[in-house]
Amino acid sequence: MTSERDRQKELEHRERTLREREVELRLPEMETNIHATDAAFYQTVKHQPENIQKPWMKKLILGGKLFALGVIALVAVKIASVLAGFIIVGAIGWVSYKLFLESKKTNL
């Protein structure tokens, strides 16, 4: 029984030494492979669309948008002021009707 254990230990020892030798042999090969292949160098280039607008064209478009926004704001203010005028005149008319023209009924 001890011989069986000794034999098993001897086999494990041999396997371990074989693995260590294999690692020692493969390590230099792997290092040479790593250092031998240099990474390819690619020059990067900024993507430029084919129909590039000129800077002055961009500014012109932005100015047009700003002008349109200003016109829309002025129209909105004008409409709001007219509506407010109608509401004010209507409120004054209603109050004056209630005060002066509505018949007063007195309860005796």
Tab-separated table of N, CA, C and O in Angstrom:
chain	number	residue	atom	x	y	z
A	1	MET	N	0.807	-1.175	0.000
A	1	MET	CA	0.000	0.000	0.000
A	1	MET	C	0.867	1.262	0.000
A	1	MET	O	0.526	2.228	-0.648
A	2	THR	N	1.931	1.228	0.738
A	2	THR	CA	2.823	2.381	0.729
A	2	THR	C	3.488	2.543	-0.620
A	2	THR	O	3.754	3.662	-1.048
A	3	SER	N	3.761	1.443	-1.267
A	3	SER	CA	4.380	1.548	-2.590
A	3	SER	C	3.408	2.201	-3.584
A	3	SER	O	3.839	2.942	-4.471
A	4	GLU	N	2.136	1.892	-3.428
A	4	GLU	CA	1.125	2.523	-4.299
A	4	GLU	C	1.079	4.039	-4.060
A	4	GLU	O	1.027	4.808	-4.998
A	5	ARG	N	1.134	4.441	-2.783
A	5	ARG	CA	1.153	5.871	-2.458
A	5	ARG	C	2.421	6.538	-2.969
A	5	ARG	O	2.378	7.643	-3.515
A	6	ASP	N	3.554	5.836	-2.766
A	6	ASP	CA	4.822	6.396	-3.244
A	6	ASP	C	4.798	6.548	-4.756
A	6	ASP	O	5.282	7.551	-5.297
A	7	ARG	N	4.247	5.581	-5.424
A	7	ARG	CA	4.182	5.635	-6.879
A	7	ARG	C	3.269	6.806	-7.314
A	7	ARG	O	3.601	7.537	-8.257
A	8	GLN	N	2.143	6.958	-6.626
A	8	GLN	CA	1.209	8.053	-6.947
A	8	GLN	C	1.892	9.406	-6.728
A	8	GLN	O	1.770	10.317	-7.545
A	9	LYS	N	2.608	9.553	-5.626
A	9	LYS	CA	3.319	10.800	-5.344
A	9	LYS	C	4.405	11.051	-6.387
A	9	LYS	O	4.614	12.182	-6.817
A	10	GLU	N	5.089	9.989	-6.768
A	10	GLU	CA	6.136	10.121	-7.781
A	10	GLU	C	5.537	10.586	-9.114
A	10	GLU	O	6.097	11.454	-9.792
A	11	LEU	N	4.393	10.033	-9.468
A	11	LEU	CA	3.720	10.435	-10.716
A	11	LEU	C	3.279	11.901	-10.644
A	11	LEU	O	3.444	12.664	-11.607
A	12	GLU	N	2.729	12.303	-9.521
A	12	GLU	CA	2.309	13.699	-9.359
A	12	GLU	C	3.501	14.646	-9.436
A	12	GLU	O	3.436	15.716	-10.042
A	13	HIS	N	4.621	14.208	-8.818
A	13	HIS	CA	5.833	15.018	-8.851
A	13	HIS	C	6.337	15.167	-10.289
A	13	HIS	O	6.725	16.256	-10.721
A	14	ARG	N	6.330	14.071	-11.057
A	14	ARG	CA	6.784	14.121	-12.451
A	14	ARG	C	5.869	15.010	-13.292
A	14	ARG	O	6.340	15.791	-14.125
A	15	GLU	N	4.555	14.879	-13.072
A	15	GLU	CA	3.615	15.724	-13.813
A	15	GLU	C	3.846	17.196	-13.510
A	15	GLU	O	3.833	18.050	-14.404
A	16	ARG	N	4.076	17.505	-12.253
A	16	ARG	CA	4.322	18.877	-11.854
A	16	ARG	C	5.590	19.416	-12.505
A	16	ARG	O	5.616	20.535	-13.028
A	17	THR	N	6.639	18.631	-12.481
A	17	THR	CA	7.899	19.084	-13.094
A	17	THR	C	7.737	19.242	-14.607
A	17	THR	O	8.294	20.168	-15.201
A	18	LEU	N	6.987	18.338	-15.233
A	18	LEU	CA	6.750	18.462	-16.670
A	18	LEU	C	5.972	19.749	-17.001
A	18	LEU	O	6.286	20.438	-17.968
A	19	ARG	N	4.957	20.046	-16.203
A	19	ARG	CA	4.195	21.285	-16.413
A	19	ARG	C	5.090	22.509	-16.236
A	19	ARG	O	4.999	23.467	-16.998
A	20	GLU	N	5.950	22.469	-15.218
A	20	GLU	CA	6.854	23.607	-14.988
A	20	GLU	C	7.801	23.787	-16.164
A	20	GLU	O	8.050	24.907	-16.598
A	21	ARG	N	8.346	22.696	-16.685
A	21	ARG	CA	9.241	22.785	-17.846
A	21	ARG	C	8.494	23.327	-19.065
A	21	ARG	O	9.040	24.136	-19.829
A	22	GLU	N	7.285	22.840	-19.243
A	22	GLU	CA	6.496	23.309	-20.383
A	22	GLU	C	6.232	24.806	-20.284
A	22	GLU	O	6.365	25.532	-21.271
A	23	VAL	N	5.916	25.264	-19.080
A	23	VAL	CA	5.694	26.693	-18.881
A	23	VAL	C	6.979	27.462	-19.135
A	23	VAL	O	6.971	28.519	-19.783
A	24	GLU	N	8.090	26.944	-18.666
A	24	GLU	CA	9.373	27.623	-18.864
A	24	GLU	C	9.735	27.683	-20.348
A	24	GLU	O	10.337	28.651	-20.806
A	25	LEU	N	9.380	26.662	-21.100
A	25	LEU	CA	9.673	26.669	-22.525
A	25	LEU	C	8.708	27.582	-23.305
A	25	LEU	O	9.107	28.237	-24.260
A	26	ARG	N	7.474	27.581	-22.917
A	26	ARG	CA	6.465	28.356	-23.649
A	26	ARG	C	6.557	29.854	-23.353
A	26	ARG	O	6.206	30.671	-24.203
A	27	LEU	N	7.006	30.207	-22.171
A	27	LEU	CA	7.055	31.617	-21.789
A	27	LEU	C	7.927	32.447	-22.735
A	27	LEU	O	7.488	33.492	-23.217
A	28	PRO	N	9.164	32.024	-23.047
A	28	PRO	CA	9.958	32.817	-23.998
A	28	PRO	C	9.310	32.894	-25.378
A	28	PRO	O	9.370	33.935	-26.047
A	29	GLU	N	8.657	31.798	-25.815
A	29	GLU	CA	7.978	31.824	-27.112
A	29	GLU	C	6.864	32.868	-27.119
A	29	GLU	O	6.717	33.637	-28.074
A	30	MET	N	6.105	32.892	-26.047
A	30	MET	CA	5.004	33.846	-25.963
A	30	MET	C	5.522	35.285	-25.926
A	30	MET	O	4.956	36.185	-26.551
A	31	GLU	N	6.625	35.506	-25.212
A	31	GLU	CA	7.200	36.849	-25.144
A	31	GLU	C	7.690	37.304	-26.511
A	31	GLU	O	7.498	38.455	-26.895
A	32	THR	N	8.322	36.420	-27.249
A	32	THR	CA	8.787	36.799	-28.590
A	32	THR	C	7.609	37.073	-29.519
A	32	THR	O	7.672	37.973	-30.350
A	33	ASN	N	6.542	36.311	-29.364
A	33	ASN	CA	5.362	36.573	-30.193
A	33	ASN	C	4.739	37.923	-29.866
A	33	ASN	O	4.305	38.646	-30.757
A	34	ILE	N	4.713	38.251	-28.597
A	34	ILE	CA	4.127	39.529	-28.194
A	34	ILE	C	4.952	40.688	-28.718
A	34	ILE	O	4.431	41.654	-29.274
A	35	HIS	N	6.257	40.604	-28.574
A	35	HIS	CA	7.119	41.708	-28.974
A	35	HIS	C	7.378	41.741	-30.472
A	35	HIS	O	7.722	42.787	-31.014
A	36	ALA	N	7.222	40.619	-31.145
A	36	ALA	CA	7.497	40.574	-32.577
A	36	ALA	C	6.407	41.277	-33.376
A	36	ALA	O	6.684	41.960	-34.359
A	37	THR	N	5.178	41.108	-32.971
A	37	THR	CA	4.085	41.728	-33.726
A	37	THR	C	3.818	43.119	-33.169
A	37	THR	O	3.274	43.289	-32.085
A	38	ASP	N	4.211	44.122	-33.918
A	38	ASP	CA	3.938	45.502	-33.521
A	38	ASP	C	2.531	45.864	-33.959
A	38	ASP	O	2.057	45.463	-35.016
A	39	ALA	N	1.911	46.635	-33.138
A	39	ALA	CA	0.549	47.059	-33.463
A	39	ALA	C	0.596	48.015	-34.645
A	39	ALA	O	1.469	48.873	-34.740
A	40	ALA	N	-0.338	47.855	-35.544
A	40	ALA	CA	-0.403	48.724	-36.712
A	40	ALA	C	-0.828	50.121	-36.284
A	40	ALA	O	-1.695	50.281	-35.434
A	41	PHE	N	-0.209	51.112	-36.885
A	41	PHE	CA	-0.508	52.502	-36.559
A	41	PHE	C	-1.391	53.075	-37.651
A	41	PHE	O	-1.042	53.056	-38.830
A	42	TYR	N	-2.551	53.572	-37.249
A	42	TYR	CA	-3.482	54.160	-38.201
A	42	TYR	C	-3.609	55.644	-37.915
A	42	TYR	O	-3.867	56.046	-36.790
A	43	GLN	N	-3.437	56.435	-38.944
A	43	GLN	CA	-3.595	57.874	-38.810
A	43	GLN	C	-5.082	58.195	-38.826
A	43	GLN	O	-5.791	57.818	-39.741
A	44	THR	N	-5.552	58.879	-37.793
A	44	THR	CA	-6.964	59.221	-37.738
A	44	THR	C	-7.212	60.514	-38.489
A	44	THR	O	-6.374	61.417	-38.502
A	45	VAL	N	-8.378	60.593	-39.105
A	45	VAL	CA	-8.761	61.773	-39.874
A	45	VAL	C	-10.161	62.168	-39.463
A	45	VAL	O	-11.036	61.303	-39.341
A	46	LYS	N	-10.358	63.432	-39.220
A	46	LYS	CA	-11.677	63.914	-38.823
A	46	LYS	C	-12.634	63.758	-39.994
A	46	LYS	O	-12.333	64.126	-41.127
A	47	HIS	N	-13.807	63.211	-39.695
A	47	HIS	CA	-14.808	63.015	-40.738
A	47	HIS	C	-15.394	64.356	-41.147
A	47	HIS	O	-15.836	65.133	-40.313
A	48	GLN	N	-15.396	64.616	-42.446
A	48	GLN	CA	-15.969	65.850	-42.948
A	48	GLN	C	-17.018	65.491	-43.989
A	48	GLN	O	-16.719	64.839	-44.984
A	49	PRO	N	-18.258	65.886	-43.748
A	49	PRO	CA	-19.298	65.569	-44.728
A	49	PRO	C	-19.014	66.243	-46.064
A	49	PRO	O	-18.303	67.249	-46.130
A	50	GLU	N	-19.606	65.700	-47.113
A	50	GLU	CA	-19.324	66.217	-48.442
A	50	GLU	C	-19.867	67.620	-48.646
A	50	GLU	O	-19.251	68.447	-49.298
A	51	ASN	N	-21.051	67.885	-48.118
A	51	ASN	CA	-21.651	69.203	-48.323
A	51	ASN	C	-21.410	70.085	-47.097
A	51	ASN	O	-22.323	70.411	-46.361
A	52	ILE	N	-20.172	70.466	-46.923
A	52	ILE	CA	-19.802	71.325	-45.795
A	52	ILE	C	-20.319	72.734	-46.068
A	52	ILE	O	-20.105	73.295	-47.134
A	53	GLN	N	-21.028	73.289	-45.075
A	53	GLN	CA	-21.499	74.662	-45.217
A	53	GLN	C	-20.389	75.602	-44.754
A	53	GLN	O	-19.676	75.326	-43.803
A	54	LYS	N	-20.312	76.697	-45.430
A	54	LYS	CA	-19.297	77.681	-45.057
A	54	LYS	C	-19.698	78.352	-43.745
A	54	LYS	O	-20.877	78.416	-43.405
A	55	PRO	N	-18.728	78.846	-42.975
A	55	PRO	CA	-19.047	79.457	-41.672
A	55	PRO	C	-20.021	80.625	-41.788
A	55	PRO	O	-20.904	80.785	-40.953
A	56	TRP	N	-19.889	81.436	-42.838
A	56	TRP	CA	-20.796	82.570	-42.978
A	56	TRP	C	-22.214	82.088	-43.262
A	56	TRP	O	-23.181	82.748	-42.885
A	57	MET	N	-22.342	80.932	-43.916
A	57	MET	CA	-23.672	80.383	-44.198
A	57	MET	C	-24.340	79.937	-42.895
A	57	MET	O	-25.544	80.146	-42.707
A	58	LYS	N	-23.560	79.331	-42.011
A	58	LYS	CA	-24.099	78.924	-40.712
A	58	LYS	C	-24.567	80.137	-39.917
A	58	LYS	O	-25.626	80.112	-39.289
A	59	LYS	N	-23.771	81.200	-39.946
A	59	LYS	CA	-24.144	82.421	-39.233
A	59	LYS	C	-25.391	83.046	-39.839
A	59	LYS	O	-26.250	83.561	-39.118
A	60	LEU	N	-25.505	82.990	-41.152
A	60	LEU	CA	-26.675	83.537	-41.830
A	60	LEU	C	-27.940	82.765	-41.442
A	60	LEU	O	-28.985	83.362	-41.152
A	61	ILE	N	-27.833	81.450	-41.389
A	61	ILE	CA	-28.968	80.620	-40.989
A	61	ILE	C	-29.352	80.912	-39.546
A	61	ILE	O	-30.536	81.046	-39.212
A	62	LEU	N	-28.356	81.018	-38.663
A	62	LEU	CA	-28.627	81.330	-37.256
A	62	LEU	C	-29.273	82.699	-37.109
A	62	LEU	O	-30.226	82.873	-36.337
A	63	GLY	N	-28.801	83.684	-37.865
A	63	GLY	CA	-29.398	85.016	-37.832
A	63	GLY	C	-30.833	84.996	-38.321
A	63	GLY	O	-31.700	85.677	-37.773
A	64	GLY	N	-31.108	84.228	-39.374
A	64	GLY	CA	-32.475	84.106	-39.878
A	64	GLY	C	-33.401	83.491	-38.852
A	64	GLY	O	-34.549	83.938	-38.681
A	65	LYS	N	-32.910	82.465	-38.159
A	65	LYS	CA	-33.718	81.845	-37.106
A	65	LYS	C	-34.010	82.833	-35.985
A	65	LYS	O	-35.129	82.901	-35.466
A	66	LEU	N	-33.000	83.612	-35.589
A	66	LEU	CA	-33.181	84.603	-34.530
A	66	LEU	C	-34.170	85.682	-34.954
A	66	LEU	O	-35.034	86.097	-34.174
A	67	PHE	N	-34.073	86.127	-36.211
A	67	PHE	CA	-35.002	87.133	-36.731
A	67	PHE	C	-36.436	86.591	-36.736
A	67	PHE	O	-37.373	87.281	-36.324
A	68	ALA	N	-36.609	85.346	-37.183
A	68	ALA	CA	-37.943	84.731	-37.206
A	68	ALA	C	-38.502	84.614	-35.788
A	68	ALA	O	-39.697	84.863	-35.554
A	69	LEU	N	-37.655	84.251	-34.834
A	69	LEU	CA	-38.100	84.158	-33.447
A	69	LEU	C	-38.534	85.526	-32.916
A	69	LEU	O	-39.545	85.642	-32.217
A	70	GLY	N	-37.810	86.573	-33.263
A	70	GLY	CA	-38.176	87.926	-32.851
A	70	GLY	C	-39.499	88.357	-33.458
A	70	GLY	O	-40.347	88.951	-32.770
A	71	VAL	N	-39.706	88.063	-34.744
A	71	VAL	CA	-40.969	88.422	-35.392
A	71	VAL	C	-42.121	87.681	-34.738
A	71	VAL	O	-43.186	88.271	-34.458
A	72	ILE	N	-41.931	86.393	-34.467
A	72	ILE	CA	-42.977	85.602	-33.821
A	72	ILE	C	-43.293	86.172	-32.435
A	72	ILE	O	-44.462	86.273	-32.043
A	73	ALA	N	-42.270	86.567	-31.689
A	73	ALA	CA	-42.486	87.142	-30.356
A	73	ALA	C	-43.261	88.449	-30.462
A	73	ALA	O	-44.191	88.700	-29.665
A	74	LEU	N	-42.917	89.303	-31.430
A	74	LEU	CA	-43.638	90.575	-31.592
A	74	LEU	C	-45.103	90.341	-31.968
A	74	LEU	O	-45.998	91.015	-31.447
A	75	VAL	N	-45.354	89.406	-32.846
A	75	VAL	CA	-46.729	89.104	-33.246
A	75	VAL	C	-47.512	88.571	-32.050
A	75	VAL	O	-48.669	88.954	-31.827
A	76	ALA	N	-46.877	87.703	-31.263
A	76	ALA	CA	-47.550	87.148	-30.086
A	76	ALA	C	-47.887	88.247	-29.086
A	76	ALA	O	-48.978	88.258	-28.501
A	77	VAL	N	-46.986	89.192	-28.881
A	77	VAL	CA	-47.241	90.302	-27.947
A	77	VAL	C	-48.371	91.182	-28.480
A	77	VAL	O	-49.245	91.621	-27.717
A	78	LYS	N	-48.373	91.428	-29.793
A	78	LYS	CA	-49.421	92.253	-30.384
A	78	LYS	C	-50.787	91.587	-30.219
A	78	LYS	O	-51.770	92.245	-29.838
A	79	ILE	N	-50.868	90.299	-30.487
A	79	ILE	CA	-52.122	89.565	-30.328
A	79	ILE	C	-52.559	89.568	-28.866
A	79	ILE	O	-53.739	89.775	-28.554
A	80	ALA	N	-51.625	89.366	-27.960
A	80	ALA	CA	-51.963	89.366	-26.532
A	80	ALA	C	-52.457	90.735	-26.085
A	80	ALA	O	-53.407	90.831	-25.287
A	81	SER	N	-51.871	91.816	-26.603
A	81	SER	CA	-52.318	93.152	-26.193
A	81	SER	C	-53.715	93.447	-26.738
A	81	SER	O	-54.537	94.066	-26.050
A	82	VAL	N	-54.007	93.016	-27.955
A	82	VAL	CA	-55.347	93.230	-28.511
A	82	VAL	C	-56.364	92.434	-27.701
A	82	VAL	O	-57.445	92.944	-27.354
A	83	LEU	N	-56.036	91.187	-27.400
A	83	LEU	CA	-56.933	90.366	-26.587
A	83	LEU	C	-57.145	90.988	-25.214
A	83	LEU	O	-58.274	91.030	-24.700
A	84	ALA	N	-56.073	91.469	-24.594
A	84	ALA	CA	-56.196	92.113	-23.283
A	84	ALA	C	-57.072	93.355	-23.386
A	84	ALA	O	-57.884	93.631	-22.492
A	85	GLY	N	-56.956	94.131	-24.474
A	85	GLY	CA	-57.802	95.314	-24.675
A	85	GLY	C	-59.267	94.935	-24.760
A	85	GLY	O	-60.133	95.585	-24.151
A	86	PHE	N	-59.552	93.859	-25.539
A	86	PHE	CA	-60.944	93.406	-25.631
A	86	PHE	C	-61.482	92.978	-24.269
A	86	PHE	O	-62.618	93.304	-23.899
A	87	ILE	N	-60.676	92.278	-23.508
A	87	ILE	CA	-61.112	91.808	-22.192
A	87	ILE	C	-61.347	92.993	-21.253
A	87	ILE	O	-62.348	93.045	-20.524
A	88	ILE	N	-60.466	93.969	-21.293
A	88	ILE	CA	-60.610	95.146	-20.424
A	88	ILE	C	-61.858	95.938	-20.801
A	88	ILE	O	-62.656	96.347	-19.936
A	89	VAL	N	-62.046	96.175	-22.101
A	89	VAL	CA	-63.228	96.935	-22.547
A	89	VAL	C	-64.497	96.167	-22.185
A	89	VAL	O	-65.483	96.758	-21.719
A	90	GLY	N	-64.488	94.846	-22.370
A	90	GLY	CA	-65.651	94.037	-22.007
A	90	GLY	C	-65.934	94.096	-20.516
A	90	GLY	O	-67.094	94.201	-20.093
A	91	ALA	N	-64.899	94.027	-19.704
A	91	ALA	CA	-65.080	94.086	-18.247
A	91	ALA	C	-65.621	95.440	-17.822
A	91	ALA	O	-66.528	95.539	-16.974
A	92	ILE	N	-65.103	96.526	-18.400
A	92	ILE	CA	-65.593	97.869	-18.067
A	92	ILE	C	-67.053	98.011	-18.498
A	92	ILE	O	-67.888	98.565	-17.772
A	93	GLY	N	-67.383	97.508	-19.685
A	93	GLY	CA	-68.766	97.569	-20.156
A	93	GLY	C	-69.695	96.784	-19.253
A	93	GLY	O	-70.802	97.247	-18.929
A	94	TRP	N	-69.271	95.628	-18.835
A	94	TRP	CA	-70.125	94.793	-17.965
A	94	TRP	C	-70.333	95.463	-16.610
A	94	TRP	O	-71.444	95.504	-16.084
A	95	VAL	N	-69.271	96.001	-16.044
A	95	VAL	CA	-69.377	96.680	-14.748
A	95	VAL	C	-70.266	97.912	-14.864
A	95	VAL	O	-71.119	98.175	-14.003
A	96	SER	N	-70.109	98.695	-15.936
A	96	SER	CA	-70.937	99.898	-16.099
A	96	SER	C	-72.400	99.518	-16.324
A	96	SER	O	-73.313	100.207	-15.845
A	97	TYR	N	-72.656	98.431	-17.026
A	97	TYR	CA	-74.033	97.956	-17.190
A	97	TYR	C	-74.618	97.591	-15.840
A	97	TYR	O	-75.751	97.942	-15.525
A	98	LYS	N	-73.868	96.849	-15.058
A	98	LYS	CA	-74.354	96.435	-13.733
A	98	LYS	C	-74.605	97.658	-12.842
A	98	LYS	O	-75.571	97.690	-12.079
A	99	LEU	N	-73.760	98.658	-12.931
A	99	LEU	CA	-73.889	99.811	-12.045
A	99	LEU	C	-74.996	100.762	-12.497
A	99	LEU	O	-75.768	101.255	-11.655
A	100	PHE	N	-75.059	101.054	-13.793
A	100	PHE	CA	-75.909	102.141	-14.232
A	100	PHE	C	-77.180	101.707	-14.961
A	100	PHE	O	-78.220	102.368	-14.851
A	101	LEU	N	-77.166	100.643	-15.695
A	101	LEU	CA	-78.294	100.352	-16.553
A	101	LEU	C	-79.209	99.265	-16.028
A	101	LEU	O	-80.352	99.166	-16.474
A	102	GLU	N	-78.758	98.452	-15.155
A	102	GLU	CA	-79.597	97.391	-14.639
A	102	GLU	C	-80.652	98.023	-13.715
A	102	GLU	O	-80.329	98.860	-12.884
A	103	SER	N	-81.878	97.565	-13.875
A	103	SER	CA	-82.953	98.161	-13.057
A	103	SER	C	-82.786	97.759	-11.596
A	103	SER	O	-82.454	96.630	-11.292
A	104	LYS	N	-83.081	98.739	-10.755
A	104	LYS	CA	-82.974	98.478	-9.318
A	104	LYS	C	-84.351	98.116	-8.791
A	104	LYS	O	-85.294	98.865	-8.964
A	105	LYS	N	-84.444	97.010	-8.173
A	105	LYS	CA	-85.705	96.574	-7.585
A	105	LYS	C	-85.573	96.744	-6.081
A	105	LYS	O	-84.630	96.260	-5.476
A	106	THR	N	-86.509	97.412	-5.532
A	106	THR	CA	-86.489	97.607	-4.084
A	106	THR	C	-87.556	96.734	-3.464
A	106	THR	O	-88.695	96.683	-3.924
A	107	ASN	N	-87.201	96.068	-2.479
A	107	ASN	CA	-88.137	95.206	-1.757
A	107	ASN	C	-88.757	95.995	-0.615
A	107	ASN	O	-88.068	96.457	0.287
A	108	LEU	N	-90.089	96.117	-0.645
A	108	LEU	CA	-90.762	96.841	0.425
A	108	LEU	C	-91.434	95.955	1.384
A	108	LEU	O	-91.955	95.050	1.447
